[in-house]
Every structure is written in structure tokens, then in C-alpha cells.
PDB file of N, CA and C in Angstrom:
ATOM      1  N   MET P  47      69.491  51.119  26.766  1.00 62.00           N
ATOM      2  CA  MET P  47      68.558  51.139  25.654  1.00 62.00           C
ATOM      3  C   MET P  47      67.264  51.823  26.049  1.00 62.00           C
ATOM      4  N   SER P  48      66.893  51.699  27.331  1.00 87.00           N
ATOM      5  CA  SER P  48      65.641  52.310  27.762  1.00 87.00           C
ATOM      6  C   SER P  48      65.705  53.830  27.673  1.00 87.00           C
ATOM      7  N   LEU P  49      66.891  54.423  27.855  1.00 90.00           N
ATOM      8  CA  LEU P  49      67.026  55.867  27.728  1.00 90.00           C
ATOM      9  C   LEU P  49      66.735  56.307  26.302  1.00 90.00           C
ATOM     10  N   LEU P  50      67.276  55.613  25.338  1.00 90.00           N
ATOM     11  CA  LEU P  50      67.033  55.933  23.932  1.00 90.00           C
ATOM     12  C   LEU P  50      65.554  55.774  23.604  1.00 90.00           C
ATOM     13  N   ARG P  51      64.976  54.699  24.054  1.00 91.00           N
ATOM     14  CA  ARG P  51      63.544  54.458  23.816  1.00 91.00           C
ATOM     15  C   ARG P  51      62.684  55.538  24.462  1.00 91.00           C
ATOM     16  N   SER P  52      63.025  55.934  25.667  1.00 90.00           N
ATOM     17  CA  SER P  52      62.213  56.934  26.362  1.00 90.00           C
ATOM     18  C   SER P  52      62.309  58.302  25.686  1.00 90.00           C
ATOM     19  N   VAL P  53      63.483  58.640  25.186  1.00 89.00           N
ATOM     20  CA  VAL P  53      63.651  59.923  24.491  1.00 89.00           C
ATOM     21  C   VAL P  53      62.899  59.920  23.155  1.00 89.00           C
ATOM     22  N   LEU P  54      62.951  58.797  22.456  1.00 86.00           N
ATOM     23  CA  LEU P  54      62.235  58.719  21.178  1.00 86.00           C
ATOM     24  C   LEU P  54      60.717  58.735  21.379  1.00 86.00           C
ATOM     25  N   SER P  55      60.250  58.212  22.504  1.00 88.00           N
ATOM     26  CA  SER P  55      58.805  58.204  22.753  1.00 88.00           C
ATOM     27  C   SER P  55      58.318  59.526  23.341  1.00 88.00           C
ATOM     28  N   ASP P  56      59.203  60.253  24.033  1.00 85.00           N
ATOM     29  CA  ASP P  56      58.822  61.534  24.620  1.00 85.00           C
ATOM     30  C   ASP P  56      60.003  62.502  24.556  1.00 85.00           C
ATOM     31  N   PRO P  57      60.091  63.297  23.480  1.00 81.00           N
ATOM     32  CA  PRO P  57      61.241  64.198  23.292  1.00 81.00           C
ATOM     33  C   PRO P  57      61.404  65.244  24.395  1.00 81.00           C
ATOM     34  N   ARG P  58      60.357  65.496  25.172  1.00 83.00           N
ATOM     35  CA  ARG P  58      60.476  66.477  26.265  1.00 83.00           C
ATOM     36  C   ARG P  58      61.476  66.030  27.316  1.00 83.00           C
ATOM     37  N   ARG P  59      61.780  64.752  27.343  1.00 88.00           N
ATOM     38  CA  ARG P  59      62.737  64.223  28.319  1.00 88.00           C
ATOM     39  C   ARG P  59      64.161  64.715  28.042  1.00 88.00           C
ATOM     40  N   LEU P  60      64.404  65.174  26.833  1.00 86.00           N
ATOM     41  CA  LEU P  60      65.736  65.677  26.475  1.00 86.00           C
ATOM     42  C   LEU P  60      66.140  66.858  27.351  1.00 86.00           C
ATOM     43  N   GLU P  61      65.164  67.664  27.725  1.00 83.00           N
ATOM     44  CA  GLU P  61      65.454  68.878  28.496  1.00 83.00           C
ATOM     45  C   GLU P  61      66.081  68.572  29.852  1.00 83.00           C
ATOM     46  N   ALA P  62      65.767  67.427  30.426  1.00 88.00           N
ATOM     47  CA  ALA P  62      66.216  67.110  31.776  1.00 88.00           C
ATOM     48  C   ALA P  62      67.458  66.218  31.822  1.00 88.00           C
ATOM     49  N   LEU P  63      68.027  65.886  30.667  1.00 92.00           N
ATOM     50  CA  LEU P  63      69.175  64.973  30.665  1.00 92.00           C
ATOM     51  C   LEU P  63      70.412  65.640  31.249  1.00 92.00           C
ATOM     52  N   THR P  64      71.140  64.876  32.035  1.00 93.00           N
ATOM     53  CA  THR P  64      72.423  65.332  32.563  1.00 93.00           C
ATOM     54  C   THR P  64      73.511  65.048  31.518  1.00 93.00           C
ATOM     55  N   ALA P  65      74.696  65.542  31.781  1.00 93.00           N
ATOM     56  CA  ALA P  65      75.820  65.295  30.869  1.00 93.00           C
ATOM     57  C   ALA P  65      76.104  63.794  30.761  1.00 93.00           C
ATOM     58  N   VAL P  66      76.021  63.081  31.860  1.00 94.00           N
ATOM     59  CA  VAL P  66      76.257  61.634  31.861  1.00 94.00           C
ATOM     60  C   VAL P  66      75.186  60.936  31.021  1.00 94.00           C
ATOM     61  N   GLN P  67      73.947  61.374  31.152  1.00 95.00           N
ATOM     62  CA  GLN P  67      72.862  60.770  30.371  1.00 95.00           C
ATOM     63  C   GLN P  67      73.012  61.088  28.887  1.00 95.00           C
ATOM     64  N   TRP P  68      73.473  62.289  28.562  1.00 95.00           N
ATOM     65  CA  TRP P  68      73.725  62.611  27.150  1.00 95.00           C
ATOM     66  C   TRP P  68      74.792  61.694  26.580  1.00 95.00           C
ATOM     67  N   ASP P  69      75.837  61.467  27.363  1.00 95.00           N
ATOM     68  CA  ASP P  69      76.900  60.563  26.920  1.00 95.00           C
ATOM     69  C   ASP P  69      76.342  59.167  26.675  1.00 95.00           C
ATOM     70  N   GLU P  70      75.524  58.692  27.588  1.00 95.00           N
ATOM     71  CA  GLU P  70      74.916  57.371  27.437  1.00 95.00           C
ATOM     72  C   GLU P  70      73.992  57.332  26.214  1.00 95.00           C
ATOM     73  N   LEU P  71      73.184  58.364  26.054  1.00 95.00           N
ATOM     74  CA  LEU P  71      72.257  58.422  24.920  1.00 95.00           C
ATOM     75  C   LEU P  71      73.004  58.393  23.589  1.00 95.00           C
ATOM     76  N   LEU P  72      74.071  59.167  23.483  1.00 95.00           N
ATOM     77  CA  LEU P  72      74.842  59.208  22.237  1.00 95.00           C
ATOM     78  C   LEU P  72      75.534  57.881  21.964  1.00 95.00           C
ATOM     79  N   ARG P  73      76.037  57.234  23.016  1.00 95.00           N
ATOM     80  CA  ARG P  73      76.650  55.918  22.835  1.00 95.00           C
ATOM     81  C   ARG P  73      75.623  54.885  22.391  1.00 95.00           C
ATOM     82  N   LEU P  74      74.451  54.915  23.024  1.00 94.00           N
ATOM     83  CA  LEU P  74      73.384  53.991  22.638  1.00 94.00           C
ATOM     84  C   LEU P  74      72.964  54.218  21.190  1.00 94.00           C
ATOM     85  N   ALA P  75      72.805  55.471  20.815  1.00 94.00           N
ATOM     86  CA  ALA P  75      72.394  55.793  19.446  1.00 94.00           C
ATOM     87  C   ALA P  75      73.441  55.333  18.442  1.00 94.00           C
ATOM     88  N   ARG P  76      74.710  55.542  18.764  1.00 94.00           N
ATOM     89  CA  ARG P  76      75.783  55.113  17.860  1.00 94.00           C
ATOM     90  C   ARG P  76      75.838  53.590  17.757  1.00 94.00           C
ATOM     91  N   ASN P  77      75.747  52.917  18.889  1.00 95.00           N
ATOM     92  CA  ASN P  77      75.833  51.449  18.894  1.00 95.00           C
ATOM     93  C   ASN P  77      74.665  50.784  18.185  1.00 95.00           C
ATOM     94  N   THR P  78      73.522  51.422  18.183  1.00 94.00           N
ATOM     95  CA  THR P  78      72.343  50.864  17.512  1.00 94.00           C
ATOM     96  C   THR P  78      72.148  51.464  16.124  1.00 94.00           C
ATOM     97  N   ARG P  79      73.108  52.267  15.706  1.00 93.00           N
ATOM     98  CA  ARG P  79      73.075  52.931  14.399  1.00 93.00           C
ATOM     99  C   ARG P  79      71.823  53.787  14.217  1.00 93.00           C
ATOM    100  N   LEU P  80      71.467  54.481  15.283  1.00 93.00           N
ATOM    101  CA  LEU P  80      70.295  55.353  15.249  1.00 93.00           C
ATOM    102  C   LEU P  80      70.653  56.825  15.465  1.00 93.00           C
ATOM    103  N   SER P  81      71.932  57.168  15.356  1.00 95.00           N
ATOM    104  CA  SER P  81      72.344  58.552  15.581  1.00 95.00           C
ATOM    105  C   SER P  81      71.696  59.514  14.592  1.00 95.00           C
ATOM    106  N   SER P  82      71.725  59.167  13.316  1.00 94.00           N
ATOM    107  CA  SER P  82      71.119  60.078  12.333  1.00 94.00           C
ATOM    108  C   SER P  82      69.605  60.092  12.486  1.00 94.00           C
ATOM    109  N   LYS P  83      69.008  58.973  12.862  1.00 93.00           N
ATOM    110  CA  LYS P  83      67.567  58.929  13.130  1.00 93.00           C
ATOM    111  C   LYS P  83      67.224  59.865  14.280  1.00 93.00           C
ATOM    112  N   LEU P  84      68.032  59.848  15.322  1.00 93.00           N
ATOM    113  CA  LEU P  84      67.821  60.734  16.461  1.00 93.00           C
ATOM    114  C   LEU P  84      67.964  62.190  16.031  1.00 93.00           C
ATOM    115  N   HIS P  85      68.935  62.468  15.164  1.00 95.00           N
ATOM    116  CA  HIS P  85      69.116  63.823  14.640  1.00 95.00           C
ATOM    117  C   HIS P  85      67.866  64.289  13.898  1.00 95.00           C
ATOM    118  N   TYR P  86      67.379  63.487  12.965  1.00 93.00           N
ATOM    119  CA  TYR P  86      66.200  63.873  12.187  1.00 93.00           C
ATOM    120  C   TYR P  86      64.954  63.948  13.065  1.00 93.00           C
ATOM    121  N   PHE P  87      64.870  63.085  14.060  1.00 90.00           N
ATOM    122  CA  PHE P  87      63.765  63.100  15.006  1.00 90.00           C
ATOM    123  C   PHE P  87      63.712  64.445  15.729  1.00 90.00           C
ATOM    124  N   MET P  88      64.877  64.899  16.200  1.00 91.00           N
ATOM    125  CA  MET P  88      64.939  66.174  16.910  1.00 91.00           C
ATOM    126  C   MET P  88      64.722  67.355  15.961  1.00 91.00           C
ATOM    127  N   ALA P  89      65.254  67.241  14.753  1.00 92.00           N
ATOM    128  CA  ALA P  89      65.090  68.322  13.776  1.00 92.00           C
ATOM    129  C   ALA P  89      63.618  68.508  13.421  1.00 92.00           C
ATOM    130  N   GLU P  90      62.891  67.401  13.251  1.00 91.00           N
ATOM    131  CA  GLU P  90      61.464  67.486  12.928  1.00 91.00           C
ATOM    132  C   GLU P  90      60.677  68.178  14.029  1.00 91.00           C
ATOM    133  N   ARG P  91      61.116  68.023  15.243  1.00 88.00           N
ATOM    134  CA  ARG P  91      60.418  68.614  16.379  1.00 88.00           C
ATOM    135  C   ARG P  91      60.968  69.978  16.774  1.00 88.00           C
ATOM    136  N   GLY P  92      62.009  70.421  16.066  1.00 89.00           N
ATOM    137  CA  GLY P  92      62.588  71.730  16.349  1.00 89.00           C
ATOM    138  C   GLY P  92      63.351  71.795  17.662  1.00 89.00           C
ATOM    139  N   THR P  93      63.890  70.664  18.091  1.00 87.00           N
ATOM    140  CA  THR P  93      64.590  70.643  19.378  1.00 87.00           C
ATOM    141  C   THR P  93      66.112  70.577  19.247  1.00 87.00           C
ATOM    142  N   LEU P  94      66.632  70.597  18.043  1.00 90.00           N
ATOM    143  CA  LEU P  94      68.090  70.489  17.874  1.00 90.00           C
ATOM    144  C   LEU P  94      68.837  71.632  18.557  1.00 90.00           C
ATOM    145  N   ASN P  95      68.305  72.819  18.498  1.00 89.00           N
ATOM    146  CA  ASN P  95      68.997  73.962  19.097  1.00 89.00           C
ATOM    147  C   ASN P  95      68.879  73.997  20.610  1.00 89.00           C
ATOM    148  N   GLU P  96      68.082  73.111  21.167  1.00 88.00           N
ATOM    149  CA  GLU P  96      67.891  73.080  22.617  1.00 88.00           C
ATOM    150  C   GLU P  96      68.798  72.068  23.302  1.00 88.00           C
ATOM    151  N   ILE P  97      69.530  71.282  22.533  1.00 91.00           N
ATOM    152  CA  ILE P  97      70.397  70.269  23.133  1.00 91.00           C
ATOM    153  C   ILE P  97      71.819  70.810  23.227  1.00 91.00           C
ATOM    154  N   PRO P  98      72.660  70.211  24.069  1.00 93.00           N
ATOM    155  CA  PRO P  98      74.050  70.687  24.190  1.00 93.00           C
ATOM    156  C   PRO P  98      74.764  70.688  22.831  1.00 93.00           C
ATOM    157  N   ARG P  99      75.623  71.661  22.659  1.00 94.00           N
ATOM    158  CA  ARG P  99      76.334  71.841  21.391  1.00 94.00           C
ATOM    159  C   ARG P  99      77.102  70.585  20.964  1.00 94.00           C
ATOM    160  N   ALA P 100      77.811  69.974  21.899  1.00 94.00           N
ATOM    161  CA  ALA P 100      78.604  68.787  21.565  1.00 94.00           C
ATOM    162  C   ALA P 100      77.705  67.655  21.065  1.00 94.00           C
ATOM    163  N   ALA P 101      76.572  67.470  21.703  1.00 94.00           N
ATOM    164  CA  ALA P 101      75.626  66.427  21.267  1.00 94.00           C
ATOM    165  C   ALA P 101      75.070  66.759  19.891  1.00 94.00           C
ATOM    166  N   ARG P 102      74.743  68.018  19.671  1.00 95.00           N
ATOM    167  CA  ARG P 102      74.220  68.444  18.366  1.00 95.00           C
ATOM    168  C   ARG P 102      75.244  68.190  17.263  1.00 95.00           C
ATOM    169  N   GLU P 103      76.511  68.457  17.540  1.00 96.00           N
ATOM    170  CA  GLU P 103      77.560  68.232  16.544  1.00 96.00           C
ATOM    171  C   GLU P 103      77.738  66.751  16.237  1.00 96.00           C
ATOM    172  N   VAL P 104      77.662  65.905  17.263  1.00 96.00           N
ATOM    173  CA  VAL P 104      77.775  64.456  17.052  1.00 96.00           C
ATOM    174  C   VAL P 104      76.628  63.968  16.174  1.00 96.00           C
ATOM    175  N   LEU P 105      75.415  64.387  16.509  1.00 96.00           N
ATOM    176  CA  LEU P 105      74.243  63.943  15.754  1.00 96.00           C
ATOM    177  C   LEU P 105      74.238  64.517  14.340  1.00 96.00           C
ATOM    178  N   SER P 106      74.663  65.759  14.185  1.00 96.00           N
ATOM    179  CA  SER P 106      74.735  66.357  12.847  1.00 96.00           C
ATOM    180  C   SER P 106      75.766  65.639  11.990  1.00 96.00           C
ATOM    181  N   GLY P 107      76.888  65.277  12.597  1.00 97.00           N
ATOM    182  CA  GLY P 107      77.904  64.513  11.874  1.00 97.00           C
ATOM    183  C   GLY P 107      77.378  63.170  11.399  1.00 97.00           C
ATOM    184  N   ALA P 108      76.614  62.514  12.247  1.00 97.00           N
ATOM    185  CA  ALA P 108      76.014  61.226  11.868  1.00 97.00           C
ATOM    186  C   ALA P 108      75.036  61.414  10.713  1.00 97.00           C
ATOM    187  N   ALA P 109      74.263  62.488  10.753  1.00 97.00           N
ATOM    188  CA  ALA P 109      73.291  62.746   9.681  1.00 97.00           C
ATOM    189  C   ALA P 109      74.003  63.042   8.362  1.00 97.00           C
ATOM    190  N   ILE P 110      75.077  63.796   8.422  1.00 97.00           N
ATOM    191  CA  ILE P 110      75.856  64.105   7.216  1.00 97.00           C
ATOM    192  C   ILE P 110      76.448  62.828   6.637  1.00 97.00           C
ATOM    193  N   PHE P 111      76.983  61.976   7.494  1.00 97.00           N
ATOM    194  CA  PHE P 111      77.555  60.709   7.034  1.00 97.00           C
ATOM    195  C   PHE P 111      76.488  59.835   6.377  1.00 97.00           C
ATOM    196  N   THR P 112      75.303  59.771   6.973  1.00 96.00           N
ATOM    197  CA  THR P 112      74.206  58.987   6.407  1.00 96.00           C
ATOM    198  C   THR P 112      73.812  59.517   5.037  1.00 96.00           C
ATOM    199  N   GLU P 113      73.717  60.833   4.907  1.00 97.00           N
ATOM    200  CA  GLU P 113      73.381  61.426   3.606  1.00 97.00           C
ATOM    201  C   GLU P 113      74.451  61.094   2.566  1.00 97.00           C
ATOM    202  N   TYR P 114      75.712  61.125   2.977  1.00 98.00           N
ATOM    203  CA  TYR P 114      76.812  60.800   2.069  1.00 98.00           C
ATOM    204  C   TYR P 114      76.722  59.345   1.602  1.00 98.00           C
ATOM    205  N   MET P 115      76.455  58.446   2.541  1.00 96.00           N
ATOM    206  CA  MET P 115      76.345  57.034   2.179  1.00 96.00           C
ATOM    207  C   MET P 115      75.154  56.803   1.241  1.00 96.00           C
ATOM    208  N   GLN P 116      74.058  57.496   1.463  1.00 96.00           N
ATOM    209  CA  GLN P 116      72.902  57.376   0.577  1.00 96.00           C
ATOM    210  C   GLN P 116      73.245  57.885  -0.822  1.00 96.00           C
ATOM    211  N   LEU P 117      74.017  58.954  -0.899  1.00 97.00           N
ATOM    212  CA  LEU P 117      74.451  59.485  -2.192  1.00 97.00           C
ATOM    213  C   LEU P 117      75.310  58.459  -2.931  1.00 97.00           C
ATOM    214  N   LEU P 118      76.238  57.825  -2.218  1.00 97.00           N
ATOM    215  CA  LEU P 118      77.086  56.808  -2.848  1.00 97.00           C
ATOM    216  C   LEU P 118      76.258  55.646  -3.383  1.00 97.00           C
ATOM    217  N   VAL P 119      75.278  55.209  -2.631  1.00 94.00           N
ATOM    218  CA  VAL P 119      74.425  54.098  -3.066  1.00 94.00           C
ATOM    219  C   VAL P 119      73.628  54.503  -4.297  1.00 94.00           C
ATOM    220  N   ARG P 120      73.060  55.718  -4.284  1.00 95.00           N
ATOM    221  CA  ARG P 120      72.298  56.177  -5.459  1.00 95.00           C
ATOM    222  C   ARG P 120      73.183  56.254  -6.699  1.00 95.00           C
ATOM    223  N   ARG P 121      74.401  56.735  -6.528  1.00 96.00           N
ATOM    224  CA  ARG P 121      75.316  56.815  -7.678  1.00 96.00           C
ATOM    225  C   ARG P 121      75.645  55.420  -8.207  1.00 96.00           C
ATOM    226  N   GLU P 122      75.881  54.489  -7.302  1.00 93.00           N
ATOM    227  CA  GLU P 122      76.188  53.120  -7.727  1.00 93.00           C
ATOM    228  C   GLU P 122      74.990  52.509  -8.454  1.00 93.00           C
ATOM    229  N   LEU P 123      73.793  52.744  -7.951  1.00 92.00           N
ATOM    230  CA  LEU P 123      72.590  52.226  -8.608  1.00 92.00           C
ATOM    231  C   LEU P 123      72.393  52.871  -9.978  1.00 92.00           C
ATOM    232  N   ASP P 124      72.666  54.164 -10.083  1.00 93.00           N
ATOM    233  CA  ASP P 124      72.569  54.838 -11.386  1.00 93.00           C
ATOM    234  C   ASP P 124      73.560  54.249 -12.380  1.00 93.00           C
ATOM    235  N   THR P 125      74.775  53.970 -11.917  1.00 93.00           N
ATOM    236  CA  THR P 125      75.794  53.372 -12.773  1.00 93.00           C
ATOM    237  C   THR P 125      75.365  51.983 -13.229  1.00 93.00           C
ATOM    238  N   MET P 126      74.846  51.202 -12.319  1.00 90.00           N
ATOM    239  CA  MET P 126      74.390  49.853 -12.675  1.00 90.00           C
ATOM    240  C   MET P 126      73.208  49.926 -13.640  1.00 90.00           C
ATOM    241  N   ASN P 127      72.333  50.871 -13.425  1.00 89.00           N
ATOM    242  CA  ASN P 127      71.199  51.046 -14.324  1.00 89.00           C
ATOM    243  C   ASN P 127      71.676  51.364 -15.742  1.00 89.00           C
ATOM    244  N   THR P 128      72.676  52.214 -15.849  1.00 92.00           N
ATOM    245  CA  THR P 128      73.234  52.559 -17.154  1.00 92.00           C
ATOM    246  C   THR P 128      73.864  51.341 -17.822  1.00 92.00           C
ATOM    247  N   LEU P 129      74.565  50.539 -17.038  1.00 91.00           N
ATOM    248  CA  LEU P 129      75.228  49.358 -17.586  1.00 91.00           C
ATOM    249  C   LEU P 129      74.240  48.296 -18.067  1.00 91.00           C
ATOM    250  N   PHE P 130      73.144  48.142 -17.379  1.00 91.00           N
ATOM    251  CA  PHE P 130      72.210  47.058 -17.693  1.00 91.00           C
ATOM    252  C   PHE P 130      70.930  47.526 -18.388  1.00 91.00           C
ATOM    253  N   VAL P 131      70.905  48.750 -18.876  1.00 89.00           N
ATOM    254  CA  VAL P 131      69.682  49.293 -19.459  1.00 89.00           C
ATOM    255  C   VAL P 131      69.184  48.467 -20.647  1.00 89.00           C
ATOM    256  N   GLY P 132      70.064  47.889 -21.435  1.00 87.00           N
ATOM    257  CA  GLY P 132      69.648  47.124 -22.606  1.00 87.00           C
ATOM    258  C   GLY P 132      69.712  45.624 -22.419  1.00 87.00           C
ATOM    259  N   ALA P 133      69.895  45.191 -21.207  1.00 88.00           N
ATOM    260  CA  ALA P 133      70.042  43.752 -20.939  1.00 88.00           C
ATOM    261  C   ALA P 133      68.742  43.013 -21.247  1.00 88.00           C
ATOM    262  N   ASP P 134      68.883  41.818 -21.802  1.00 90.00           N
ATOM    263  CA  ASP P 134      67.708  41.005 -22.117  1.00 90.00           C
ATOM    264  C   ASP P 134      67.455  39.955 -21.031  1.00 90.00           C
ATOM    265  N   PHE P 135      67.867  40.280 -19.815  1.00 89.00           N
ATOM    266  CA  PHE P 135      67.642  39.414 -18.676  1.00 89.00           C
ATOM    267  C   PHE P 135      67.316  40.301 -17.465  1.00 89.00           C
ATOM    268  N   PRO P 136      66.603  39.760 -16.510  1.00 88.00           N
ATOM    269  CA  PRO P 136      66.264  40.570 -15.329  1.00 88.00           C
ATOM    270  C   PRO P 136      67.488  40.798 -14.451  1.00 88.00           C
ATOM    271  N   VAL P 137      67.571  41.970 -13.921  1.00 85.00           N
ATOM    272  CA  VAL P 137      68.653  42.313 -13.006  1.00 85.00           C
ATOM    273  C   VAL P 137      68.072  42.398 -11.602  1.00 85.00           C
ATOM    274  N   VAL P 138      68.653  41.632 -10.691  1.00 86.00           N
ATOM    275  CA  VAL P 138      68.190  41.617  -9.310  1.00 86.00           C
ATOM    276  C   VAL P 138      69.311  42.141  -8.431  1.00 86.00           C
ATOM    277  N   LEU P 139      69.019  43.153  -7.652  1.00 84.00           N
ATOM    278  CA  LEU P 139      70.016  43.714  -6.728  1.00 84.00           C
ATOM    279  C   LEU P 139      69.790  43.130  -5.354  1.00 84.00           C
ATOM    280  N   LEU P 140      70.853  42.640  -4.766  1.00 86.00           N
ATOM    281  CA  LEU P 140      70.792  42.085  -3.418  1.00 86.00           C
ATOM    282  C   LEU P 140      71.599  42.961  -2.479  1.00 86.00           C
ATOM    283  N   LYS P 141      71.097  43.083  -1.316  1.00 76.00           N
ATOM    284  CA  LYS P 141      71.788  43.911  -0.318  1.00 76.00           C
ATOM    285  C   LYS P 141      72.850  43.094   0.372  1.00 76.00           C
TER     286      LYS P 141
END
């Protein structure tokens, strides 16, 4: 976990990671459900093209999956909104 924390606090550390450390970082990110966060973190800093191709593909895949899941949730909320638009009672959504 400290590797993930150190990379998120100082992205320059990515440049010095070994293949074993990349494997550990990707496993940590996946296990903590932070893979897409790590992808967007690197994209904001313009460092995605500086990381190994395999790592970039893993993180990009996680980001695509996250976007897809967000789309599904928005569609479901839109459908529920349409169904309950005229309801005379409050609608509460629970996660």
C-alpha cells in the first residue's frame, strides 16, 4: 500500500519503478479499486505516455470500465426519474 501512496503523493517516482514494482502497484490499485483513479491522476499530469505500455493498457481499461459503469448508473437514474416524475411522494435513492 505504501507504494501506491508514494506514487500518488509524488508522481515522479513512477519513472524509477521496476517491472516488479509496476506489477505490485497495479495489483494494489486493482485491490483497492483505485486503478481508474491512478489512470486519471497520471493523465492529468501528462505522464500516461511515460509509463510501460502494459501498465498503461491496464489502467486505461480500468478507466473505460469505470466510465461504462457511470453511464449505466446515469441511465438507470434517468429511467427512475421518468417513472417517478409525477409521484406525490418523495423518492429516496439508496446505494
